[in-house]
XYZ file of C-alpha atoms in Angstrom:
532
model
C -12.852 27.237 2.577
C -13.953 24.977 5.376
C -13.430 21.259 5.506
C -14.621 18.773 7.873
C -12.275 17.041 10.321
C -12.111 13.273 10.209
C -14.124 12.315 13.034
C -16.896 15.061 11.771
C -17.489 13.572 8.853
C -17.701 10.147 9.704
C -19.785 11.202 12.705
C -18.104 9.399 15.687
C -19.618 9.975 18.771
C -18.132 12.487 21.129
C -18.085 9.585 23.561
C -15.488 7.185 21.662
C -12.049 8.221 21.710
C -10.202 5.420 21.703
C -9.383 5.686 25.333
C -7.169 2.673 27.203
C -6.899 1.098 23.780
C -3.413 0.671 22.309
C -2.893 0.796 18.568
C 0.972 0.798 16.567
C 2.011 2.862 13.543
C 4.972 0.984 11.664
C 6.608 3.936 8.938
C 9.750 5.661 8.255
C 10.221 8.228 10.731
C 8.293 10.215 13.660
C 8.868 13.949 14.557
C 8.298 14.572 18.392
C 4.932 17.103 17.231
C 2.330 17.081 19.913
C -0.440 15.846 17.849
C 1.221 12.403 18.441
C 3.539 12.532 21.270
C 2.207 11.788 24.900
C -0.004 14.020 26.552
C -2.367 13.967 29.617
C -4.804 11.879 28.052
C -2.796 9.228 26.465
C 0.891 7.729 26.276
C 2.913 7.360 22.949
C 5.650 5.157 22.651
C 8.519 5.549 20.837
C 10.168 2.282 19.218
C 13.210 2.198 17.021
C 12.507 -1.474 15.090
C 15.882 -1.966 13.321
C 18.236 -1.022 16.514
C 19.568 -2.864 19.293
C 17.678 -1.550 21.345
C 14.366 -1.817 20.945
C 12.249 -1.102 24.239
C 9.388 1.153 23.945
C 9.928 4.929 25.236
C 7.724 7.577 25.812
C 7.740 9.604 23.637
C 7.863 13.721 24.424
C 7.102 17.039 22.584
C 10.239 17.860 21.010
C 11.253 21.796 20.235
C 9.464 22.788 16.562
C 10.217 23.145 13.778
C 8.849 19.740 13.349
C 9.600 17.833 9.994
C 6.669 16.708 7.939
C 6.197 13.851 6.949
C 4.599 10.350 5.951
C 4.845 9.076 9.644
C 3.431 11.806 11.365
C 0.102 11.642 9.115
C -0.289 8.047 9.048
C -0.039 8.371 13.040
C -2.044 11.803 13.062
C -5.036 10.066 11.003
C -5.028 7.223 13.934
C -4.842 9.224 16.929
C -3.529 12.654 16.756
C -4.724 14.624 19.582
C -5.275 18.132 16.796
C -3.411 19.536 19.593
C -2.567 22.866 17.777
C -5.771 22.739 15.996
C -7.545 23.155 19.977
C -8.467 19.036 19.236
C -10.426 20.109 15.909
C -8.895 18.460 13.702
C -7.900 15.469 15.475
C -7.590 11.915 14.276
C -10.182 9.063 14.865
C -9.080 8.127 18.146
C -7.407 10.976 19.708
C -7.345 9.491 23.122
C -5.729 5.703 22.347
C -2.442 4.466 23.299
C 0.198 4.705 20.114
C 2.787 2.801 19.165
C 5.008 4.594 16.907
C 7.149 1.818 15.053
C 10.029 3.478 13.286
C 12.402 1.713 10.559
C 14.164 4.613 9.003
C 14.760 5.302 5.373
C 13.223 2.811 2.849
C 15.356 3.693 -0.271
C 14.066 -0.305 -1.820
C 12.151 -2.936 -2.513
C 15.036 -4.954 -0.804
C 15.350 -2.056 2.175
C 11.886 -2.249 2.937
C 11.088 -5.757 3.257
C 14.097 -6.632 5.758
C 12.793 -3.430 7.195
C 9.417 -4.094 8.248
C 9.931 -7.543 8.660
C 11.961 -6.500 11.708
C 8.790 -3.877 12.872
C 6.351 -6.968 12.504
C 9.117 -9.595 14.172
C 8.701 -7.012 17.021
C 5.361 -6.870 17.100
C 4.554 -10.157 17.603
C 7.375 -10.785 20.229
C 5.701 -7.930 22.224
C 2.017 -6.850 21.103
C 1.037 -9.472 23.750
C 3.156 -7.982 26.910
C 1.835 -4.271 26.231
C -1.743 -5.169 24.735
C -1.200 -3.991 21.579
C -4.714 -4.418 19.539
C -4.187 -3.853 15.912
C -1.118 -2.193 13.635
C -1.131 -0.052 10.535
C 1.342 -0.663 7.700
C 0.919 1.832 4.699
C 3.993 0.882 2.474
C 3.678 0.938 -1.287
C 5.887 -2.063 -1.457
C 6.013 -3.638 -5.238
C 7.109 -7.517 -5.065
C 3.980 -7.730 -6.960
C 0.431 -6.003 -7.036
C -1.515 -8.105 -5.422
C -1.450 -11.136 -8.536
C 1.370 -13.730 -6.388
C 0.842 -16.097 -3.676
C 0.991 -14.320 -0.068
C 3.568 -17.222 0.370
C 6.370 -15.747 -1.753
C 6.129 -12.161 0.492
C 7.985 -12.724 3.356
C 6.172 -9.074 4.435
C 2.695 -11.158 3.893
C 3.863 -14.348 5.665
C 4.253 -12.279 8.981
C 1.221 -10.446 8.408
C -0.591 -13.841 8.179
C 1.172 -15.078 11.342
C 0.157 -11.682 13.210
C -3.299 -12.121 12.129
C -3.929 -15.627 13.025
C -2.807 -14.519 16.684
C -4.821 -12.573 17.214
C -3.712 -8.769 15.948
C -5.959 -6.334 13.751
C -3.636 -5.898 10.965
C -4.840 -2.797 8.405
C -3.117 -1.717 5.244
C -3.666 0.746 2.811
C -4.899 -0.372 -0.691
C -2.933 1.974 -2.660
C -3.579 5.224 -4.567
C -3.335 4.436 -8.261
C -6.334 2.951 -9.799
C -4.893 0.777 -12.794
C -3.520 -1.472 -10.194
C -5.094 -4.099 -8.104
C -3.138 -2.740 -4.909
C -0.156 -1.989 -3.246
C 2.177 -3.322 -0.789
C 0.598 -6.797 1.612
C -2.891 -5.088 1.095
C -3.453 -8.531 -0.926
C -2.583 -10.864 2.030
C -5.583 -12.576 2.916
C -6.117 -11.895 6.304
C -4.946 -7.868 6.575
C -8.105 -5.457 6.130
C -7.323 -3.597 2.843
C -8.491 -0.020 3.196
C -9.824 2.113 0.403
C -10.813 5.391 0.296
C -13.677 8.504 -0.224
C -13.490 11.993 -0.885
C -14.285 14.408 1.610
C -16.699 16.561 -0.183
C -17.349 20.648 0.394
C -20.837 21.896 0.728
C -21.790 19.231 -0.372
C -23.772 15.886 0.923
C -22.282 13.921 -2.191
C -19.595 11.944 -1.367
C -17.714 10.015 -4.128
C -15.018 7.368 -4.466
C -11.347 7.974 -4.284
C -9.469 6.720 -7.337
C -7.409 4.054 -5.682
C -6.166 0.481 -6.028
C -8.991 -2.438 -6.770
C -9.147 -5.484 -7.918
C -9.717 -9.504 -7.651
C -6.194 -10.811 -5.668
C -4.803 -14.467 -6.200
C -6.377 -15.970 -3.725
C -9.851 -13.876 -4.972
C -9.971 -11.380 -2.461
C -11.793 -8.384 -3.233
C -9.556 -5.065 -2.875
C -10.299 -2.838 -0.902
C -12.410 -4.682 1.838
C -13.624 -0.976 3.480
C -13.632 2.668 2.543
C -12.412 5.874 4.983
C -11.771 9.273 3.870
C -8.850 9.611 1.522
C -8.891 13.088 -0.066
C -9.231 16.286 1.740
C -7.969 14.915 4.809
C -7.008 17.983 6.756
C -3.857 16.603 8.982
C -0.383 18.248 10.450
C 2.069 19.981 8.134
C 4.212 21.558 9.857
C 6.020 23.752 7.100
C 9.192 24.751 6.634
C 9.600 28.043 4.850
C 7.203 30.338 3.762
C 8.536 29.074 0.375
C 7.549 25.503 1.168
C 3.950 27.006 2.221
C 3.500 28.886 -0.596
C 4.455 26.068 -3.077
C 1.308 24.050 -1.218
C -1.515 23.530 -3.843
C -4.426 24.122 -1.657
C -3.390 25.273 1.872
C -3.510 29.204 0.545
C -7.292 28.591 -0.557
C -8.027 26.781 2.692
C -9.089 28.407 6.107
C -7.185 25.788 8.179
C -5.679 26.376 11.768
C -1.589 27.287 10.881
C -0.005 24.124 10.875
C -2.549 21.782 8.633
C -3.545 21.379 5.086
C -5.357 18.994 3.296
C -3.368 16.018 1.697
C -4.937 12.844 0.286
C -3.728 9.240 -0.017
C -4.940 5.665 1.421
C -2.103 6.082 3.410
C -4.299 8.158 5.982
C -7.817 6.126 5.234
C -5.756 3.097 6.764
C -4.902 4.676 10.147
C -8.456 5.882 10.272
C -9.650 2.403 10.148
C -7.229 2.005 13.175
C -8.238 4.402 14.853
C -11.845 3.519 14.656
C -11.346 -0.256 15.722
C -10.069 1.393 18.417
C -13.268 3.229 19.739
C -14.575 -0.167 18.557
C -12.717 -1.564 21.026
C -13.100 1.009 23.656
C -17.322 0.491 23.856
C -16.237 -3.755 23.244
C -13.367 -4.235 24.934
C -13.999 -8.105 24.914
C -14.118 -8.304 20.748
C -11.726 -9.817 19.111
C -10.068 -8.433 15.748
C -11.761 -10.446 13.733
C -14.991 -9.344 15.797
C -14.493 -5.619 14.855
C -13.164 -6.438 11.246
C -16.620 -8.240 10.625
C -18.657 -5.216 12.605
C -17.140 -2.653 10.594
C -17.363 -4.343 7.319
C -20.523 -5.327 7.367
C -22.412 -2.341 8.898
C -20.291 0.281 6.131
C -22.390 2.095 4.175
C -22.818 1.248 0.503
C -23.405 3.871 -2.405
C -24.274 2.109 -5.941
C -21.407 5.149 -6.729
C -18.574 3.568 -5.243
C -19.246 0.084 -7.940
C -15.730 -0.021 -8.483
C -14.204 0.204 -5.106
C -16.390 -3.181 -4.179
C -16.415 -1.698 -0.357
C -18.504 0.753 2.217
C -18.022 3.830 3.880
C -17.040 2.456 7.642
C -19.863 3.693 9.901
C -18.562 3.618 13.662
C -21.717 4.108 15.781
C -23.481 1.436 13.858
C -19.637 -1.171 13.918
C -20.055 -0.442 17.972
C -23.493 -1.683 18.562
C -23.421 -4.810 16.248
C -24.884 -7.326 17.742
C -22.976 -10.094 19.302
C -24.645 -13.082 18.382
C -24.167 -11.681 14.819
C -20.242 -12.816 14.522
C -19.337 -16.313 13.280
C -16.871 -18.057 11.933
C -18.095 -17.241 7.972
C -18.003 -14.034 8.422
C -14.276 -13.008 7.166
C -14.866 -15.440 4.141
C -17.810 -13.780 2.803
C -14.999 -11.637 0.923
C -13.549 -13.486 -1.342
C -14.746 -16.000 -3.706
C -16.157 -19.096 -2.821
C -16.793 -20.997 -5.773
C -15.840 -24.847 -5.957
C -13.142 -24.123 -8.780
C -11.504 -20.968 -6.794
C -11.417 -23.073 -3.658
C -9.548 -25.764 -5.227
C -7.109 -24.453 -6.809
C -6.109 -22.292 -3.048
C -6.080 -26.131 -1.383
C -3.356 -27.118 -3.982
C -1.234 -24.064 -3.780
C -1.356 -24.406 -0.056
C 0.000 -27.877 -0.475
C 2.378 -26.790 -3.005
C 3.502 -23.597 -0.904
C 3.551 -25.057 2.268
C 7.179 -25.499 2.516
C 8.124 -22.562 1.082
C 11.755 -21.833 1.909
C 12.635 -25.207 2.948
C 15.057 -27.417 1.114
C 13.207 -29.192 -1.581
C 13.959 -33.208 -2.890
C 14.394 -34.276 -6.398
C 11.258 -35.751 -7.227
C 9.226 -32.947 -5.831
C 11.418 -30.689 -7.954
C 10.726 -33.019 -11.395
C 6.665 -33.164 -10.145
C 6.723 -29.097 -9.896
C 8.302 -28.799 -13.383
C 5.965 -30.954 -14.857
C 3.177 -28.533 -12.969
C 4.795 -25.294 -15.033
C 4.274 -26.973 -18.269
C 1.163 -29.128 -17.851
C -1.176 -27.985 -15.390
C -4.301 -27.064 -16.481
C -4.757 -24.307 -13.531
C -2.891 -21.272 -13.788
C -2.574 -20.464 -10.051
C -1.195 -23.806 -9.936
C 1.749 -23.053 -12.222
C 2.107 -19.775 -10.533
C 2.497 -20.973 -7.153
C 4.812 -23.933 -8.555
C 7.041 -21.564 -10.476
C 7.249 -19.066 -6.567
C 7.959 -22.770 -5.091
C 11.326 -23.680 -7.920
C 12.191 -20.083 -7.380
C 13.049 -20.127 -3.623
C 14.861 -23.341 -4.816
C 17.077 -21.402 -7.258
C 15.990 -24.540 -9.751
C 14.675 -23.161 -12.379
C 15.457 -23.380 -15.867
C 15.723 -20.276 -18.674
C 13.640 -22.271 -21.048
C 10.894 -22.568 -18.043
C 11.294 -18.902 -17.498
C 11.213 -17.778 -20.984
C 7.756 -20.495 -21.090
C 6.049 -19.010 -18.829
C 6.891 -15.777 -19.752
C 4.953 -16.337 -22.497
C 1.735 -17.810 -21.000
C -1.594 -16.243 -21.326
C -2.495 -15.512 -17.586
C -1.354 -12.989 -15.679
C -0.459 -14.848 -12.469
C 1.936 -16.908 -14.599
C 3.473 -14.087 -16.295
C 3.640 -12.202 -12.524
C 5.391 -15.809 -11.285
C 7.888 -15.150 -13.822
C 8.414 -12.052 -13.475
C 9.011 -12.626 -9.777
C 11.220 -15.533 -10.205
C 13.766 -13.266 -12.478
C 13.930 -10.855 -9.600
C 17.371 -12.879 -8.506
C 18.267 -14.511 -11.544
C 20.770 -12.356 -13.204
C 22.425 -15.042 -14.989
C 19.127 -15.222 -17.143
C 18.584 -11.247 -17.682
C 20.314 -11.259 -20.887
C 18.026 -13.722 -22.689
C 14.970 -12.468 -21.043
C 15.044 -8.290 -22.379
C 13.251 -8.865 -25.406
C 10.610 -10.259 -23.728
C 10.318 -8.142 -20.811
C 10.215 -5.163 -23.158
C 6.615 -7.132 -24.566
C 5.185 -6.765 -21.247
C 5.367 -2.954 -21.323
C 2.398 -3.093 -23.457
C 1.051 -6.249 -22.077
C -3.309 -5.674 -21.874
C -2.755 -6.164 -17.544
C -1.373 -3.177 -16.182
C -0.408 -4.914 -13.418
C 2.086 -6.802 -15.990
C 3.324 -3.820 -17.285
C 4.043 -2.103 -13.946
C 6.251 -5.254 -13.017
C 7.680 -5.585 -15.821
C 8.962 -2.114 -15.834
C 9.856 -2.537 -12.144
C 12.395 -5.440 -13.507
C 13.510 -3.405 -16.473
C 14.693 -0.921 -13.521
C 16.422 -3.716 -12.228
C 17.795 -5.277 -14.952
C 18.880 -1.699 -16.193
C 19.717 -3.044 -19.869
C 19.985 -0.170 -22.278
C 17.785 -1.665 -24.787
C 15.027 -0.772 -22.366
C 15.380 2.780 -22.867
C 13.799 3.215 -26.363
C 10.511 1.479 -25.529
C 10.024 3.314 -21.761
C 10.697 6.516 -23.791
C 7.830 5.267 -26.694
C 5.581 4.222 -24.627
C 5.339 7.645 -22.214
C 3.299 10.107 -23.887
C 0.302 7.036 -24.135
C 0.913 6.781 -20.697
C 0.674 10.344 -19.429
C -2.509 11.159 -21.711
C -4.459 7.450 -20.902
C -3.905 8.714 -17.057
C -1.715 5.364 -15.936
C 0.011 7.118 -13.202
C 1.783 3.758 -12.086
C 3.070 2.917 -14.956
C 4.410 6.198 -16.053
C 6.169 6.771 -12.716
C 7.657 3.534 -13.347
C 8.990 4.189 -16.411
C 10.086 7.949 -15.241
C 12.399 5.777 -12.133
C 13.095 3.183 -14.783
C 14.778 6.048 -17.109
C 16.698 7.631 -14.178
C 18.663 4.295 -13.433
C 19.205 4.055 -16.994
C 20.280 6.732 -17.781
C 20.957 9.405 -14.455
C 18.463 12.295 -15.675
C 15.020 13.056 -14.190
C 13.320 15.773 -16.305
C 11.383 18.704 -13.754
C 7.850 18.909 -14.868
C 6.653 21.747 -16.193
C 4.018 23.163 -14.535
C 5.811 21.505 -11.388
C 3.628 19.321 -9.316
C 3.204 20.361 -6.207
C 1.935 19.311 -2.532
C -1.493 18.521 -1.867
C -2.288 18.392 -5.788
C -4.454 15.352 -6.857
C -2.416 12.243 -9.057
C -5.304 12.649 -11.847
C -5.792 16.250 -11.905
C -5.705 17.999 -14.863
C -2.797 19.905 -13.761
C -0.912 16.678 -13.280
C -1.400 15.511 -16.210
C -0.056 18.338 -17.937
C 2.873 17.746 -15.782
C 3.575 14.159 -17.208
C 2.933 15.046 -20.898
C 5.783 17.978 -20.136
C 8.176 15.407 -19.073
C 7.310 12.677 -21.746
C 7.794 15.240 -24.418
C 11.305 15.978 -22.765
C 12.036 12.048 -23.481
C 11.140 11.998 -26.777
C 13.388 15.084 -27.224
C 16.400 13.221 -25.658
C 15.799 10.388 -28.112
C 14.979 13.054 -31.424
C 19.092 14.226 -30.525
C 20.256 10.483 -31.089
C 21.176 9.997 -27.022
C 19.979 6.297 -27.827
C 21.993 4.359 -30.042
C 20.352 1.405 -31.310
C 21.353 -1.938 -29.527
């Protein structure tokens, strides 16, 4: 089969490459493969973000084999040059400037966040000095899903800082579709990307099944769609083995080298890399210039309801008028009404000092907030606030565990993060949320159960499994699946085994899950569980 390259099927013009525009990639790790090292039509830099030394190098063709992975698509969808493909199947801006941010391996929650917190501490020392326009981050980071204050993610709070200087900051949405979204998508002021499928021989193009959802401060996720299936970017395989275990590349007729993968982890980098032909026909725009041209000239299917967002449509983003932009413009996604907006002006006040030391009397007028206010973002934000203070209280916790609104419960559940001294009292409860009606609560809550790794937890991960596997909730089930392995050291192999390049909903997958749920219930059918 034949499947359209990136810039194809959005139809970019052969004219906009991205040229003399500079863009940055934060992820893991980069392999020196020449779709994204320098070349004679652009410069990559290479920049190690947690080492002494910092300073940007150019970055070279290193000898193959090249390792695949995460960092080189995220970068390839950008700007790869398709350099083995003879520039076919390039990225959206083959010809801009990259930035290849590297933080090495991001084994946790905890990792992560000091991790990219350096990346983003870099950029904003520097994206000035080398005219850096706008950075991708596509991290499925899980402080929360998108239901907290931005105040209590110190990932968000630089993102917010980046953005009100003046930097295009893009993040993917997130793959799973019982979530709102994943990692700072929710921060108000990133562009949350979503994603299509790329069809075959086909005009129809549908919705990808990803994140989306209302966030806390009513943002609407994702803000704007690129493709997110059938992406055909660099793989540079291993083995033969490792190629023949690929679910589609056998099927495809694809230059050696690529295969089609899918994720919003590559729609984000497209968005990139089409702000930065944006940029290259409006060099004068400013982020939030191109954010509001590309948002609000996307194409809109009544198809893609549930997404909320457009298809982005370049040629049209680069000719929006000027006189169009104005200050409104970025607020015209999230919701406006008198009750929303009130409640964000006293959780600003409340957040505002987040981190700082906090006085007595602030302290007793924040508890009385938990227990009496009639807003539930306002007890939210004042139970994040008493939580970077360390002063809370178990009965608090255990009260607001038990509220009806999911911000509250995601507050609490935040708050218990670093309170082991309250873990013990708190299992019970935590093992209600598995089943809670938000699957946002019951992601979290598992995600703490991981934590807290309390062997009563293993019975009800176990129960609730096969539900999981045959309802389709791929986040919570994966959850529960990591959960299990710090409880109790095994990981089951699914049978059939999933494989590369096979979709998260497929039928095939979901075999997969029902294999290894059935293998749980077998563990607990031989009495490996003893009753607690």
């Amino acid at each position: 089969m034949e499947w359209a390259s990136i810039r194809n099927f959005l139809g970019i013009p052969a004219h906009l490459t991205g040229k003399g525009v500079a863009i940055a990639v934060v992820d893991g790790y980069f392999p020196p493969h020449p779709d994204i090292t320098a070349n004679d039509r652009r410069h990559t830099y290479f920049v190690n973000a947690v080492s002494a030394d910092t300073k940007p190098l150019l970055f070279q063709t290193g000898k193959a084999p090249w390792k695949s992975c995460h960092g080189l698509m995220t970068s390839a969808a950008a700007a790869g040059s398709g350099s083995l493909s003879s520039g076919f199947f390039s990225g959206a801006a083959p010809e801009a400037d990259l930035f290849l941010i590297e933080t090495g391996p991001l084994p946790t929650v905890e990792e992560t966040e000091k991790k990219f917190v350096m990346a983003l501490r870099w950029l904003s020392n520097n994206w000035r000095k080398y005219n850096i326009r706008g950075v991708v981050l596509t991290i499925a980071y899980t402080i929360d899903t998108g239901l907290l204050p931005w105040q209590a993610d110190p990932i968000k709070v630089h993102c917010e800082q980046l953005a009100k200087e003046g930097l295009l900051i893009v993040v993917a949405s997130g793959n799973t579709k019982e979530l709102t979204c994943s990692g700072p998508a929710s921060s108000p002021s990133v562009l949350s990307v979503g994603g299509v499928i790329v069809p075959h021989c086909t005009d129809e193009i549908s919705s990808y099944h990803g994140c989306h959802g209302i966030t806390f401060e009513g943002k609407r996720i994702p803000e704007i769609l690129a493709p997110a299936e059938n992406i055909v970017l660099p793989t540079p395989f291993q083995s033969a083995e490792e190629y023949e275990n690929h679910y589609t590349v056998q099927f495809d007729n694809l230059p050696d080298g690529y295969s089609r993968t899918e994720g919003t982890s590559y729609a984000a980098p497209v968005i990139l890399g089409c702000a930065a032909c944006i940029w290259q026909a409006n060099p004068e725009w400013t982020a939030s210039q191109v954010e509001t041209a590309m948002i609000q000239t996307a194409k809109y299917k009544a198809e893609w309801f549930e997404a909320g967002a457009g298809l982005v449509d370049l040629q049209a983003a680069s000719k929006y008028p000027g006189k169009s932009f104005t200050t409104a413009d970025k607020f015209q996604r999230f919701d406006q009404s008198a009750s929303v907006q009130s409640d964000i002006k006293i959780v600003s006040s409340i957040l505002s000092s987040y981190g700082e030391a906090i006085s007595a009397e602030s302290i007793d007028q924040l508890k009385a907030l938990i227990m009496h206010a009639q807003s539930p973002k306002v007890r939210a934000a004042a139970l994040c606030r008493l939580a970077a203070a360390s002063d809370l209280t178990y009965t608090e916790i255990r009260f607001s565990l038990n509220d009806q609104s999911s911000y509250v419960k995601m507050a609490a559940l935040f708050c218990l993060r670093n309170r082991e001294d309250m873990w013990e009292g708190v299992t019970s409860r935590v093992i209600d949320l598995f089943n809670d009606e938000d699957l946002n609560i019951q992601y979290c809550a598992i995600k703490l159960a991981s934590t807290i790794k309390h062997p009563s937890f293993i019975k009800p991960l176990i129960y609730g499994m096969l539900n999981d596997a045959r309802k389709l909730k791929v986040s919570t089930f994966g959850a529960r699946c990591e959960a299990l392995q710090r409880l109790t050291g095994i990981a089951y192999e699914p049978v059939p085994e999933f494989r590369e390049g096979q979709c998260f909903y497929s039928e095939l997958s979901t075999k997969s899950r029902i294999d290894i749920a059935l293998k749980w219930q077998q563990y607990l059918a031989k009495g490996n569980v003893k009753s607690i």
